[in-house]
C-alpha cells in the first residue's frame, strides 16, 4: 500500500511540474542554467565513458567477428550497439551519477534549510521555479549527451579497430552506413528523451520530499541514484521490445 | 487581522495543536511563547498556509486559508513575509540577489529601481556594502539581518518571525530584537514572533500569547500577562529573571 501511495505521489509531482511548466512566467534563464549543469558539465564524463566503451566494443567485436572472417562488419557492430543500446543507457547512467545525485542533494538541502518554504511564502511555486527547469534540462540535455556519446563511441571503435587492429577504414564506415537505419537513430533519441525525463523526475522528487535530517538527505540521494538507474534499465527493456 | 479558530493538527501520530483559538491584532507585535516542542513554529506555519489544519479555520482578513491551495493561496501570501529560524537565504545567491529576488520575481522590477530599493533596505538593517557577500560568508546575526531585509523589501502587511534570535549571542539577539521593533514601528506591519527570549520579549511586544498543551492558555498585553495566576506559566516566564516591561506597558 505504501508503494502505491508513493507512486501516486510521484505521478502527481510529475504532472504538477509539467502543469507549472506551461504557465507564465517562463523561466528561460533557469532553463539555460539547468541545461548547462546537466548537459555541458556532464560532457567530460560522457566523452570519457563513450570513448572507452567504443574501444572495448571494437576490441571484443573484432576477435569475435574474426572467427567468422567478418572483421569488415566491425563498424556496424559498434555503431548499432552504441546507437540502439549502449549510448542511451550508459550516458543516462553517467548523468544519473553526476547530475542526478547533485539535483537531489541541492533540492534536499533547500528543503532542510527551509529555502523551499521561503519560496512558498513569497508566493513563488517551487515546482515552477525549481523543478520545471530541471525537468526541461533533462529532456533536452540527455538526448544531446547521448548523441555525443554515440559519435565519440563510434570514433573510439574506429581508433581500436582501424588504427590498432588493422581493419580497413573504408569497410568500417561503409558497414555503418549500410547497417544503421533511421529507425535505429529515432529509437535512440526516443530512449534518451525518456531517460532524461526519468532522471530529472526521480532525482527531483527524492530531493523535494527528503526527510529533514542529514541522514535523510543521504538516503534520499542514494535512493534517487538507485531508483533512477533501475527504472532506466527496466524501461529500456520494455521500450526496446516495442521498438524492435 | 489573523484569526485561528479551533485549529487542530497532528504530525505523524503526535497531536501538536489541540484546538488553538487566537486573534492577532493588526499593526501590533504579538509574540508567541511556550516550551520547546509545543508547536509554536507549526502554529506560525498555519498562518501563512505552509501547513493546513486537520480541523478548524485560519482567517487572514476575510479569507479562510485553511483549505486554500494554488493561486488563491498565493494571492493571500502576497500580503505576508516570513523570517525563518535559519534565515532561509538562497545560498546560490549573494545577499543583494537574495533581497532583490522578491522584487524581480513578484513586482517584475528591474535595474536601478531594484538596486536603489535593495541598497536602502540593506542600509536599514545595517548591511550596507555587504550585498556582494554570499550567505556562507555571513555570521549568524548578519544572516538574520539579510533575511529581515528580504522579508521587508516587499513592504508586507504581515511579517512572521520564527525564533529570529535562536543561536545568537545575547548582544546580537538584543540588536535583532531592536531592529525588528524599529522596523515594525517604522512600517506599521502586523508582526507575529515566536520566541524563547524571556523576559526580553515582554519589553518589546504589544501582546504575548503562550501555547500550552496545544492550546493558547493566555493572550494579553505584557502587563496583564504577567499577572496570570497559573503557577506553571508564572514559573515559565520568571525562570530567566524578573520580567521588565516597557514604560507604556508598565504604566498600563
Tab-separated table of C-alpha atoms in Angstrom:
chain	number	residue	atom	x	y	z
A	1	UNK	CA	0.000	0.000	0.000
A	2	UNK	CA	2.875	2.356	0.877
A	3	UNK	CA	4.439	1.807	-2.585
A	4	UNK	CA	1.165	2.526	-4.362
A	5	UNK	CA	0.812	5.787	-2.410
A	6	UNK	CA	4.423	6.719	-3.187
A	7	UNK	CA	3.924	6.031	-6.892
A	8	UNK	CA	0.775	8.127	-6.902
A	9	UNK	CA	2.624	10.969	-5.224
A	10	UNK	CA	5.440	10.717	-7.763
A	11	UNK	CA	2.966	10.859	-10.625
A	12	UNK	CA	1.211	13.897	-9.165
A	13	UNK	CA	4.622	15.544	-8.716
A	14	UNK	CA	5.447	14.998	-12.396
A	15	UNK	CA	2.069	16.128	-13.718
A	16	UNK	CA	2.116	19.233	-11.476
A	17	UNK	CA	5.633	20.102	-12.649
A	18	UNK	CA	4.517	19.908	-16.287
A	19	UNK	CA	1.432	21.928	-15.409
A	20	UNK	CA	3.602	24.695	-13.919
A	21	UNK	CA	5.961	24.490	-16.879
A	22	UNK	CA	3.176	25.618	-19.196
A	23	UNK	CA	2.262	28.657	-17.088
A	24	UNK	CA	3.948	32.051	-17.258
A	25	UNK	CA	6.349	33.413	-16.218
A	26	UNK	CA	8.586	31.228	-18.408
A	27	UNK	CA	11.951	30.994	-16.732
A	28	UNK	CA	14.271	30.928	-19.725
A	29	UNK	CA	17.405	31.752	-17.748
A	30	UNK	CA	16.684	28.926	-15.288
A	31	UNK	CA	16.271	26.501	-18.226
A	32	UNK	CA	19.603	27.576	-19.712
A	33	UNK	CA	21.327	27.208	-16.317
A	34	UNK	CA	19.960	23.667	-15.924
A	35	UNK	CA	20.903	22.752	-19.480
A	36	UNK	CA	24.406	23.978	-18.723
A	37	UNK	CA	24.527	21.998	-15.481
A	38	UNK	CA	23.007	18.735	-16.753
A	39	UNK	CA	24.357	18.896	-20.306
A	40	UNK	CA	27.567	20.854	-20.620
A	41	UNK	CA	29.012	19.922	-17.236
A	42	UNK	CA	28.464	16.196	-17.946
A	43	UNK	CA	30.355	16.389	-21.232
A	44	UNK	CA	33.726	15.288	-19.902
A	45	UNK	CA	32.498	12.178	-18.097
A	46	UNK	CA	30.288	11.235	-21.061
A	47	UNK	CA	33.111	11.629	-23.587
A	48	UNK	CA	35.465	9.603	-21.426
A	49	UNK	CA	32.922	6.794	-20.916
A	50	UNK	CA	31.908	6.821	-24.575
A	51	UNK	CA	35.482	6.644	-25.845
A	52	UNK	CA	36.393	3.633	-23.749
A	53	UNK	CA	33.053	1.901	-24.387
A	54	UNK	CA	33.601	2.185	-28.150
A	55	UNK	CA	37.175	0.979	-27.789
A	56	UNK	CA	36.281	-2.087	-25.735
A	57	UNK	CA	33.378	-2.891	-28.080
A	58	UNK	CA	35.770	-2.817	-31.037
A	59	UNK	CA	38.259	-4.991	-29.201
A	60	UNK	CA	35.664	-7.607	-28.216
A	61	UNK	CA	33.843	-7.359	-31.548
A	62	UNK	CA	36.998	-7.747	-33.611
A	63	UNK	CA	38.039	-11.049	-32.028
A	64	UNK	CA	34.515	-12.445	-32.224
A	65	UNK	CA	33.979	-11.385	-35.843
A	66	UNK	CA	37.406	-12.665	-36.880
A	67	UNK	CA	36.293	-16.207	-36.037
A	68	UNK	CA	33.751	-15.889	-38.839
A	69	UNK	CA	36.014	-13.855	-41.141
A	70	UNK	CA	33.704	-10.853	-40.838
A	71	UNK	CA	36.027	-8.184	-39.470
A	72	UNK	CA	34.647	-5.812	-42.079
A	73	UNK	CA	31.373	-5.692	-40.132
A	74	UNK	CA	33.091	-4.251	-37.071
A	75	UNK	CA	31.865	-0.710	-37.778
A	76	UNK	CA	28.230	-1.778	-37.962
A	77	UNK	CA	28.557	-3.870	-34.773
A	78	UNK	CA	29.994	-0.938	-32.850
A	79	UNK	CA	27.584	1.640	-34.291
A	80	UNK	CA	24.417	-0.421	-33.791
A	81	UNK	CA	25.361	-1.328	-30.217
A	82	UNK	CA	26.099	2.312	-29.491
A	83	UNK	CA	23.102	3.908	-31.144
A	84	UNK	CA	20.484	1.377	-30.075
A	85	UNK	CA	21.583	0.485	-26.550
A	86	UNK	CA	24.853	1.475	-25.021
A	87	UNK	CA	24.742	5.165	-25.928
A	88	UNK	CA	21.351	5.942	-24.350
A	89	UNK	CA	21.762	3.608	-21.354
A	90	UNK	CA	25.349	4.377	-20.373
A	91	UNK	CA	25.027	8.116	-20.967
A	92	UNK	CA	21.854	8.130	-18.853
A	93	UNK	CA	23.567	6.201	-16.061
A	94	UNK	CA	26.508	8.615	-16.106
A	95	UNK	CA	24.165	11.622	-15.988
A	96	UNK	CA	22.300	9.998	-13.086
A	97	UNK	CA	25.528	9.569	-11.172
A	98	UNK	CA	26.858	13.052	-11.885
A	99	UNK	CA	23.886	15.400	-12.283
A	100	UNK	CA	21.004	13.388	-10.799
A	101	UNK	CA	22.648	12.928	-7.421
A	102	UNK	CA	23.583	16.623	-7.352
A	103	UNK	CA	19.979	17.601	-8.146
A	104	UNK	CA	18.679	15.503	-5.245
A	105	UNK	CA	21.264	16.914	-2.843
A	106	UNK	CA	20.647	20.515	-3.930
A	107	UNK	CA	16.866	20.326	-3.647
A	108	UNK	CA	17.108	18.317	-0.425
A	109	UNK	CA	19.336	20.916	1.219
A	110	UNK	CA	16.938	23.620	0.096
A	111	UNK	CA	14.118	21.674	1.760
A	112	UNK	CA	16.033	21.113	5.021
A	113	UNK	CA	17.167	24.742	5.279
A	114	UNK	CA	13.615	25.990	4.583
A	115	UNK	CA	14.601	27.656	1.293
A	116	UNK	CA	11.691	25.864	-0.413
A	117	UNK	CA	9.322	27.118	2.303
A	118	UNK	CA	10.771	30.593	1.723
A	119	UNK	CA	9.793	30.353	-1.962
A	120	UNK	CA	6.299	29.302	-0.909
A	121	UNK	CA	5.951	32.252	1.459
A	122	UNK	CA	6.932	34.588	-1.397
A	123	UNK	CA	4.056	33.105	-3.424
A	124	UNK	CA	6.548	31.559	-5.863
A	125	UNK	CA	5.695	27.976	-6.692
A	126	UNK	CA	8.801	25.789	-6.079
A	127	UNK	CA	7.674	23.312	-8.730
A	128	UNK	CA	7.682	26.085	-11.309
A	129	UNK	CA	10.843	27.814	-10.134
A	130	UNK	CA	12.986	24.823	-9.145
A	131	UNK	CA	11.671	21.617	-10.651
A	132	UNK	CA	10.269	22.500	-14.098
A	133	UNK	CA	13.601	23.922	-15.391
A	134	UNK	CA	15.407	20.768	-14.229
A	135	UNK	CA	12.864	18.538	-15.990
A	136	UNK	CA	13.311	20.504	-19.224
A	137	UNK	CA	17.083	20.450	-18.734
A	138	UNK	CA	16.939	16.645	-18.509
A	139	UNK	CA	14.611	16.308	-21.506
A	140	UNK	CA	16.901	18.360	-23.756
A	141	UNK	CA	20.309	17.737	-22.174
A	142	UNK	CA	20.299	13.924	-22.082
A	143	UNK	CA	19.483	13.423	-25.816
A	144	UNK	CA	22.301	15.822	-26.726
A	145	UNK	CA	24.716	13.921	-24.480
A	146	UNK	CA	23.574	10.619	-25.968
A	147	UNK	CA	24.259	11.933	-29.481
A	148	UNK	CA	27.738	12.932	-28.327
A	149	UNK	CA	28.216	9.545	-26.662
A	150	UNK	CA	27.302	7.734	-29.912
A	151	UNK	CA	29.697	9.784	-32.034
A	152	UNK	CA	32.615	9.528	-29.609
A	153	UNK	CA	31.934	5.803	-29.089
A	154	UNK	CA	31.999	5.107	-32.835
A	155	UNK	CA	35.255	7.044	-33.156
A	156	UNK	CA	36.652	5.113	-30.173
A	157	UNK	CA	35.804	1.900	-32.007
A	158	UNK	CA	37.493	3.280	-35.110
A	159	UNK	CA	40.645	4.051	-33.153
A	160	UNK	CA	40.975	0.481	-31.885
A	161	UNK	CA	39.509	-1.367	-34.880
A	162	UNK	CA	41.233	0.544	-37.679
A	163	UNK	CA	44.328	2.113	-36.144
A	164	UNK	CA	45.309	-0.681	-33.755
A	165	UNK	CA	43.849	-3.892	-35.173
A	166	UNK	CA	44.135	-3.086	-38.863
A	167	UNK	CA	40.508	-3.218	-40.025
A	168	UNK	CA	40.046	-1.398	-43.318
A	169	UNK	CA	38.857	2.174	-42.700
A	170	UNK	CA	36.578	2.176	-45.736
A	171	UNK	CA	34.819	-1.023	-44.717
A	172	UNK	CA	34.413	0.317	-41.144
A	173	UNK	CA	32.452	3.357	-42.349
A	174	UNK	CA	30.651	1.566	-45.195
A	175	UNK	CA	29.347	-1.133	-42.879
A	176	UNK	CA	27.980	1.583	-40.578
A	177	UNK	CA	26.288	3.342	-43.495
A	178	UNK	CA	24.664	0.172	-44.746
A	179	UNK	CA	23.603	-1.230	-41.350
A	180	UNK	CA	22.331	1.797	-39.426
A	181	UNK	CA	18.796	2.820	-40.331
A	182	UNK	CA	16.895	5.940	-39.332
A	183	UNK	CA	14.646	3.877	-37.053
A	184	UNK	CA	17.740	2.967	-35.019
A	185	UNK	CA	18.524	6.654	-34.599
A	186	UNK	CA	14.903	7.543	-33.767
A	187	UNK	CA	14.819	4.691	-31.251
A	188	UNK	CA	17.958	6.012	-29.590
A	189	UNK	CA	16.553	9.532	-29.450
A	190	UNK	CA	13.268	8.287	-28.002
A	191	UNK	CA	15.109	6.318	-25.346
A	192	UNK	CA	17.337	9.236	-24.433
A	193	UNK	CA	14.383	11.613	-24.068
A	194	UNK	CA	12.557	9.177	-21.800
A	195	UNK	CA	15.722	8.539	-19.765
A	196	UNK	CA	16.225	12.296	-19.367
A	197	UNK	CA	12.702	12.548	-18.022
A	198	UNK	CA	13.233	9.617	-15.628
A	199	UNK	CA	16.453	11.097	-14.216
A	200	UNK	CA	15.102	14.585	-13.563
A	201	UNK	CA	11.752	13.297	-12.322
A	202	UNK	CA	13.064	10.711	-9.846
A	203	UNK	CA	16.008	12.792	-8.601
A	204	UNK	CA	13.980	15.983	-8.119
A	205	UNK	CA	11.193	14.059	-6.390
A	206	UNK	CA	13.552	12.385	-3.940
A	207	UNK	CA	15.159	15.721	-3.073
A	208	UNK	CA	11.847	17.553	-2.770
A	209	UNK	CA	10.424	15.052	-0.288
A	210	UNK	CA	13.605	14.299	1.636
A	211	UNK	CA	13.422	13.640	5.361
A	212	UNK	CA	14.529	16.628	7.440
A	213	UNK	CA	17.935	15.350	8.527
A	214	UNK	CA	21.432	14.836	7.164
A	215	UNK	CA	20.842	11.089	7.254
A	216	UNK	CA	17.537	11.549	5.421
A	217	UNK	CA	19.247	13.558	2.712
A	218	UNK	CA	21.959	10.913	2.339
A	219	UNK	CA	19.310	8.209	1.958
A	220	UNK	CA	17.333	10.335	-0.493
A	221	UNK	CA	20.411	10.802	-2.704
A	222	UNK	CA	21.206	7.081	-2.656
A	223	UNK	CA	17.578	6.176	-3.367
A	224	UNK	CA	17.459	8.684	-6.228
A	225	UNK	CA	20.518	7.202	-7.946
A	226	UNK	CA	19.474	3.582	-7.393
A	227	UNK	CA	15.844	4.106	-8.388
A	228	UNK	CA	16.711	6.160	-11.495
A	229	UNK	CA	19.226	3.550	-12.633
A	230	UNK	CA	16.833	0.647	-12.075
A	231	UNK	CA	13.916	2.430	-13.782
A	232	UNK	CA	16.173	3.323	-16.736
A	233	UNK	CA	17.190	-0.326	-17.205
A	234	UNK	CA	13.660	-1.699	-16.778
A	235	UNK	CA	12.156	0.948	-19.072
A	236	UNK	CA	14.920	0.253	-21.599
A	237	UNK	CA	13.839	-3.376	-21.821
A	238	UNK	CA	10.199	-2.502	-22.445
A	239	UNK	CA	10.992	0.269	-24.903
A	240	UNK	CA	13.396	-1.993	-26.818
A	241	UNK	CA	10.793	-4.726	-27.056
A	242	UNK	CA	8.326	-2.192	-28.510
A	243	UNK	CA	10.821	-0.602	-30.914
A	244	UNK	CA	12.260	-3.813	-32.365
B	1	UNK	CA	-6.082	40.598	11.310
B	2	UNK	CA	-5.290	36.903	11.582
B	3	UNK	CA	-7.726	34.675	13.398
B	4	UNK	CA	-7.348	30.997	14.209
B	5	UNK	CA	-10.477	29.151	15.245
B	6	UNK	CA	-10.297	25.687	16.819
B	7	UNK	CA	-7.135	24.744	14.909
B	8	UNK	CA	-6.066	21.143	15.408
B	9	UNK	CA	-3.030	19.499	13.870
B	10	UNK	CA	-1.468	16.075	14.293
B	11	UNK	CA	2.001	15.423	12.886
B	12	UNK	CA	2.711	11.707	12.490
B	13	UNK	CA	0.968	10.173	15.464
B	14	UNK	CA	1.630	13.181	17.695
B	15	UNK	CA	-1.192	15.691	18.293
B	16	UNK	CA	0.527	19.101	18.282
B	17	UNK	CA	-2.241	21.675	18.160
B	18	UNK	CA	-5.354	20.634	20.072
B	19	UNK	CA	-7.769	23.447	19.345
B	20	UNK	CA	-5.983	26.778	19.061
B	21	UNK	CA	-8.127	29.916	19.231
B	22	UNK	CA	-6.076	33.034	18.646
B	23	UNK	CA	-6.642	36.510	17.243
B	24	UNK	CA	-3.622	38.515	16.096
B	25	UNK	CA	-4.374	42.247	16.149
B	26	UNK	CA	-3.386	44.354	13.121
B	27	UNK	CA	-0.381	46.663	13.258
B	28	UNK	CA	0.903	45.212	16.545
B	29	UNK	CA	3.757	42.941	17.577
B	30	UNK	CA	2.420	39.733	19.070
B	31	UNK	CA	4.863	37.203	20.487
B	32	UNK	CA	4.039	33.549	20.953
B	33	UNK	CA	5.969	31.761	23.677
B	34	UNK	CA	5.854	28.232	25.008
B	35	UNK	CA	8.025	25.272	25.850
B	36	UNK	CA	10.128	23.587	23.180
B	37	UNK	CA	8.115	21.148	21.088
B	38	UNK	CA	4.777	22.783	21.951
B	39	UNK	CA	4.155	23.583	18.254
B	40	UNK	CA	4.867	27.322	18.063
B	41	UNK	CA	6.532	27.092	14.647
B	42	UNK	CA	3.769	24.763	13.482
B	43	UNK	CA	1.243	27.394	14.556
B	44	UNK	CA	3.149	30.087	12.660
B	45	UNK	CA	3.253	27.955	9.518
B	46	UNK	CA	-0.536	27.599	9.666
B	47	UNK	CA	-0.889	31.383	9.488
B	48	UNK	CA	0.795	31.521	6.074
B	49	UNK	CA	-0.616	28.268	4.721
B	50	UNK	CA	2.630	26.277	4.793
B	51	UNK	CA	0.675	23.783	6.877
B	52	UNK	CA	-3.056	23.158	6.765
B	53	UNK	CA	-5.051	22.291	9.870
B	54	UNK	CA	-6.730	18.914	10.305
B	55	UNK	CA	-9.655	20.788	11.835
B	56	UNK	CA	-10.515	24.439	12.372
B	57	UNK	CA	-10.087	27.612	10.333
B	58	UNK	CA	-7.345	30.134	9.721
B	59	UNK	CA	-8.666	33.535	8.699
B	60	UNK	CA	-6.460	36.181	7.122
B	61	UNK	CA	-8.687	39.225	6.933
B	62	UNK	CA	-11.911	37.837	5.496
B	63	UNK	CA	-10.327	34.845	3.711
B	64	UNK	CA	-10.290	31.391	5.277
B	65	UNK	CA	-6.984	29.896	4.096
B	66	UNK	CA	-7.358	26.584	5.887
B	67	UNK	CA	-8.398	24.781	2.687
B	68	UNK	CA	-6.894	27.110	0.087
B	69	UNK	CA	-4.300	25.877	-2.403
B	70	UNK	CA	-2.557	27.091	-5.530
B	71	UNK	CA	-3.183	30.570	-6.891
B	72	UNK	CA	-5.837	31.688	-4.368
B	73	UNK	CA	-3.416	30.843	-1.533
B	74	UNK	CA	-0.589	32.659	-3.334
B	75	UNK	CA	-2.784	35.759	-3.548
B	76	UNK	CA	-3.125	35.741	0.264
B	77	UNK	CA	0.601	35.034	0.705
B	78	UNK	CA	1.455	38.208	-1.185
B	79	UNK	CA	0.418	40.064	1.962
B	80	UNK	CA	2.951	38.128	4.058
B	81	UNK	CA	6.657	37.830	4.616
B	82	UNK	CA	8.428	35.403	6.881
B	83	UNK	CA	11.796	35.368	8.596
B	84	UNK	CA	12.785	31.763	9.176
B	85	UNK	CA	14.783	30.376	12.087
B	86	UNK	CA	17.900	29.896	9.914
B	87	UNK	CA	17.006	32.914	7.720
B	88	UNK	CA	16.499	30.529	4.714
B	89	UNK	CA	18.614	32.670	2.401
B	90	UNK	CA	19.155	31.169	-1.053
B	91	UNK	CA	22.741	30.023	-0.764
B	92	UNK	CA	23.407	30.167	-4.506
B	93	UNK	CA	22.705	33.912	-4.491
B	94	UNK	CA	24.531	36.879	-2.985
B	95	UNK	CA	22.909	38.970	-0.245
B	96	UNK	CA	21.967	41.584	-2.860
B	97	UNK	CA	20.382	38.949	-5.120
B	98	UNK	CA	18.512	37.447	-2.167
B	99	UNK	CA	16.959	40.770	-1.244
B	100	UNK	CA	16.310	41.657	-4.890
B	101	UNK	CA	14.720	38.267	-5.578
B	102	UNK	CA	11.114	39.023	-4.499
B	103	UNK	CA	11.227	42.420	-6.224
B	104	UNK	CA	12.283	40.859	-9.519
B	105	UNK	CA	10.039	37.822	-9.227
B	106	UNK	CA	6.872	39.370	-7.877
B	107	UNK	CA	6.983	43.026	-8.909
B	108	UNK	CA	8.972	42.479	-12.125
B	109	UNK	CA	11.184	45.407	-11.139
B	110	UNK	CA	14.452	45.893	-12.996
B	111	UNK	CA	17.833	47.610	-12.923
B	112	UNK	CA	18.359	50.822	-10.957
B	113	UNK	CA	14.950	50.668	-9.274
B	114	UNK	CA	15.811	47.275	-7.743
B	115	UNK	CA	19.307	48.447	-6.797
B	116	UNK	CA	18.083	51.552	-5.003
B	117	UNK	CA	15.391	49.659	-3.066
B	118	UNK	CA	17.738	46.822	-2.108
B	119	UNK	CA	20.536	49.164	-1.032
B	120	UNK	CA	18.090	51.224	1.007
B	121	UNK	CA	16.853	48.069	2.745
B	122	UNK	CA	20.374	46.768	3.374
B	123	UNK	CA	21.298	50.096	4.908
B	124	UNK	CA	18.262	49.962	7.211
B	125	UNK	CA	19.257	46.543	8.555
B	126	UNK	CA	22.904	47.552	8.935
B	127	UNK	CA	24.291	45.608	5.988
B	128	UNK	CA	25.305	48.482	3.739
B	129	UNK	CA	28.152	47.410	1.454
B	130	UNK	CA	27.622	43.701	2.195
B	131	UNK	CA	25.461	42.968	-0.832
B	132	UNK	CA	28.192	41.129	-2.713
B	133	UNK	CA	28.711	38.559	0.046
B	134	UNK	CA	27.205	35.070	-0.084
B	135	UNK	CA	25.229	33.579	2.838
B	136	UNK	CA	28.067	31.159	3.646
B	137	UNK	CA	30.342	34.158	4.276
B	138	UNK	CA	27.989	35.774	6.803
B	139	UNK	CA	27.768	35.400	10.580
B	140	UNK	CA	24.506	34.234	12.173
B	141	UNK	CA	23.454	37.783	13.029
B	142	UNK	CA	24.219	39.066	9.546
B	143	UNK	CA	22.188	36.267	8.018
B	144	UNK	CA	19.206	37.217	10.161
B	145	UNK	CA	19.615	40.837	9.076
B	146	UNK	CA	19.781	39.790	5.431
B	147	UNK	CA	16.715	37.586	5.946
B	148	UNK	CA	14.927	40.517	7.555
B	149	UNK	CA	15.851	42.769	4.623
B	150	UNK	CA	14.473	40.193	2.181
B	151	UNK	CA	11.305	39.827	4.245
B	152	UNK	CA	10.658	43.557	4.444
B	153	UNK	CA	11.722	44.690	0.977
B	154	UNK	CA	8.233	43.993	-0.424
B	155	UNK	CA	6.663	46.152	2.330
B	156	UNK	CA	4.369	43.358	3.518
B	157	UNK	CA	1.280	43.849	5.665
B	158	UNK	CA	2.107	40.904	7.910
B	159	UNK	CA	5.528	39.572	8.925
B	160	UNK	CA	6.082	36.286	10.718
B	161	UNK	CA	9.284	35.767	12.706
B	162	UNK	CA	10.198	32.198	13.597
B	163	UNK	CA	12.629	32.383	16.527
B	164	UNK	CA	14.639	35.213	14.957
B	165	UNK	CA	17.337	35.216	17.646
B	166	UNK	CA	17.982	31.479	18.014
B	167	UNK	CA	21.692	30.723	18.016
B	168	UNK	CA	22.788	34.328	18.533
B	169	UNK	CA	24.742	35.729	21.444
B	170	UNK	CA	22.748	37.954	23.871
B	171	UNK	CA	24.052	41.207	22.406
B	172	UNK	CA	23.284	40.193	18.845
B	173	UNK	CA	19.870	38.875	19.954
B	174	UNK	CA	19.143	42.247	21.537
B	175	UNK	CA	20.235	44.044	18.367
B	176	UNK	CA	17.965	41.869	16.194
B	177	UNK	CA	15.019	42.413	18.558
B	178	UNK	CA	15.587	46.161	18.453
B	179	UNK	CA	15.789	46.021	14.668
B	180	UNK	CA	12.505	44.117	14.478
B	181	UNK	CA	10.666	46.530	16.787
B	182	UNK	CA	12.111	49.576	14.997
B	183	UNK	CA	11.068	48.178	11.628
B	184	UNK	CA	7.634	47.259	12.948
B	185	UNK	CA	7.096	50.780	14.227
B	186	UNK	CA	8.500	52.350	11.058
B	187	UNK	CA	6.469	50.310	8.581
B	188	UNK	CA	3.489	49.539	10.824
B	189	UNK	CA	3.109	45.927	9.730
B	190	UNK	CA	1.403	43.236	11.775
B	191	UNK	CA	4.145	41.167	13.379
B	192	UNK	CA	3.897	37.692	14.844
B	193	UNK	CA	7.024	36.399	16.518
B	194	UNK	CA	7.831	33.031	18.011
B	195	UNK	CA	10.497	33.448	20.659
B	196	UNK	CA	12.142	31.954	23.708
B	197	UNK	CA	13.734	35.238	24.741
B	198	UNK	CA	12.039	35.688	28.092
B	199	UNK	CA	11.911	38.190	29.755
B	200	UNK	CA	13.078	40.408	26.864
B	201	UNK	CA	10.004	39.872	24.709
B	202	UNK	CA	7.783	41.368	27.427
B	203	UNK	CA	9.601	44.637	26.904
B	204	UNK	CA	9.213	44.535	23.120
B	205	UNK	CA	5.794	43.071	22.429
B	206	UNK	CA	2.359	44.631	22.300
B	207	UNK	CA	0.781	41.258	23.063
B	208	UNK	CA	2.111	37.973	24.411
B	209	UNK	CA	0.449	34.594	23.919
B	210	UNK	CA	1.530	31.306	25.457
B	211	UNK	CA	0.974	27.943	23.827
B	212	UNK	CA	0.441	25.251	26.434
B	213	UNK	CA	-0.623	21.673	25.759
B	214	UNK	CA	-1.669	22.519	22.221
B	215	UNK	CA	-3.860	25.483	23.143
B	216	UNK	CA	-3.391	29.197	23.765
B	217	UNK	CA	-3.517	29.417	27.559
B	218	UNK	CA	-3.142	33.209	27.862
B	219	UNK	CA	-3.104	36.010	25.293
B	220	UNK	CA	-2.810	39.521	26.675
B	221	UNK	CA	-0.705	42.700	26.733
B	222	UNK	CA	2.525	42.110	28.715
B	223	UNK	CA	1.364	43.990	31.833
B	224	UNK	CA	-1.761	41.854	32.040
B	225	UNK	CA	0.026	38.658	31.007
B	226	UNK	CA	2.474	38.718	33.937
B	227	UNK	CA	-0.421	38.856	36.394
B	228	UNK	CA	-1.621	35.417	35.325
B	229	UNK	CA	-2.268	33.147	38.283
B	230	UNK	CA	-1.302	29.902	36.537
B	231	UNK	CA	1.737	28.712	38.577
B	232	UNK	CA	3.226	26.796	35.639
B	233	UNK	CA	3.135	29.894	33.413
B	234	UNK	CA	4.492	32.035	36.232
B	235	UNK	CA	7.407	29.662	36.643
B	236	UNK	CA	7.981	29.594	32.867
B	237	UNK	CA	8.158	33.366	32.480
B	238	UNK	CA	10.159	34.099	35.607
B	239	UNK	CA	12.830	31.402	35.346
B	240	UNK	CA	15.071	33.636	33.201
B	241	UNK	CA	14.924	36.560	35.639
B	242	UNK	CA	12.436	39.289	36.527
B	243	UNK	CA	10.130	40.468	33.740
B	244	UNK	CA	10.820	44.032	32.607
B	245	UNK	CA	8.078	45.970	30.853
B	246	UNK	CA	8.386	48.967	28.558
B	247	UNK	CA	7.345	52.293	30.063
B	248	UNK	CA	3.957	52.337	28.334
B	249	UNK	CA	3.180	48.736	29.197
B	250	UNK	CA	4.225	49.145	32.818
B	251	UNK	CA	2.082	52.231	33.339
B	252	UNK	CA	-0.932	50.499	31.784
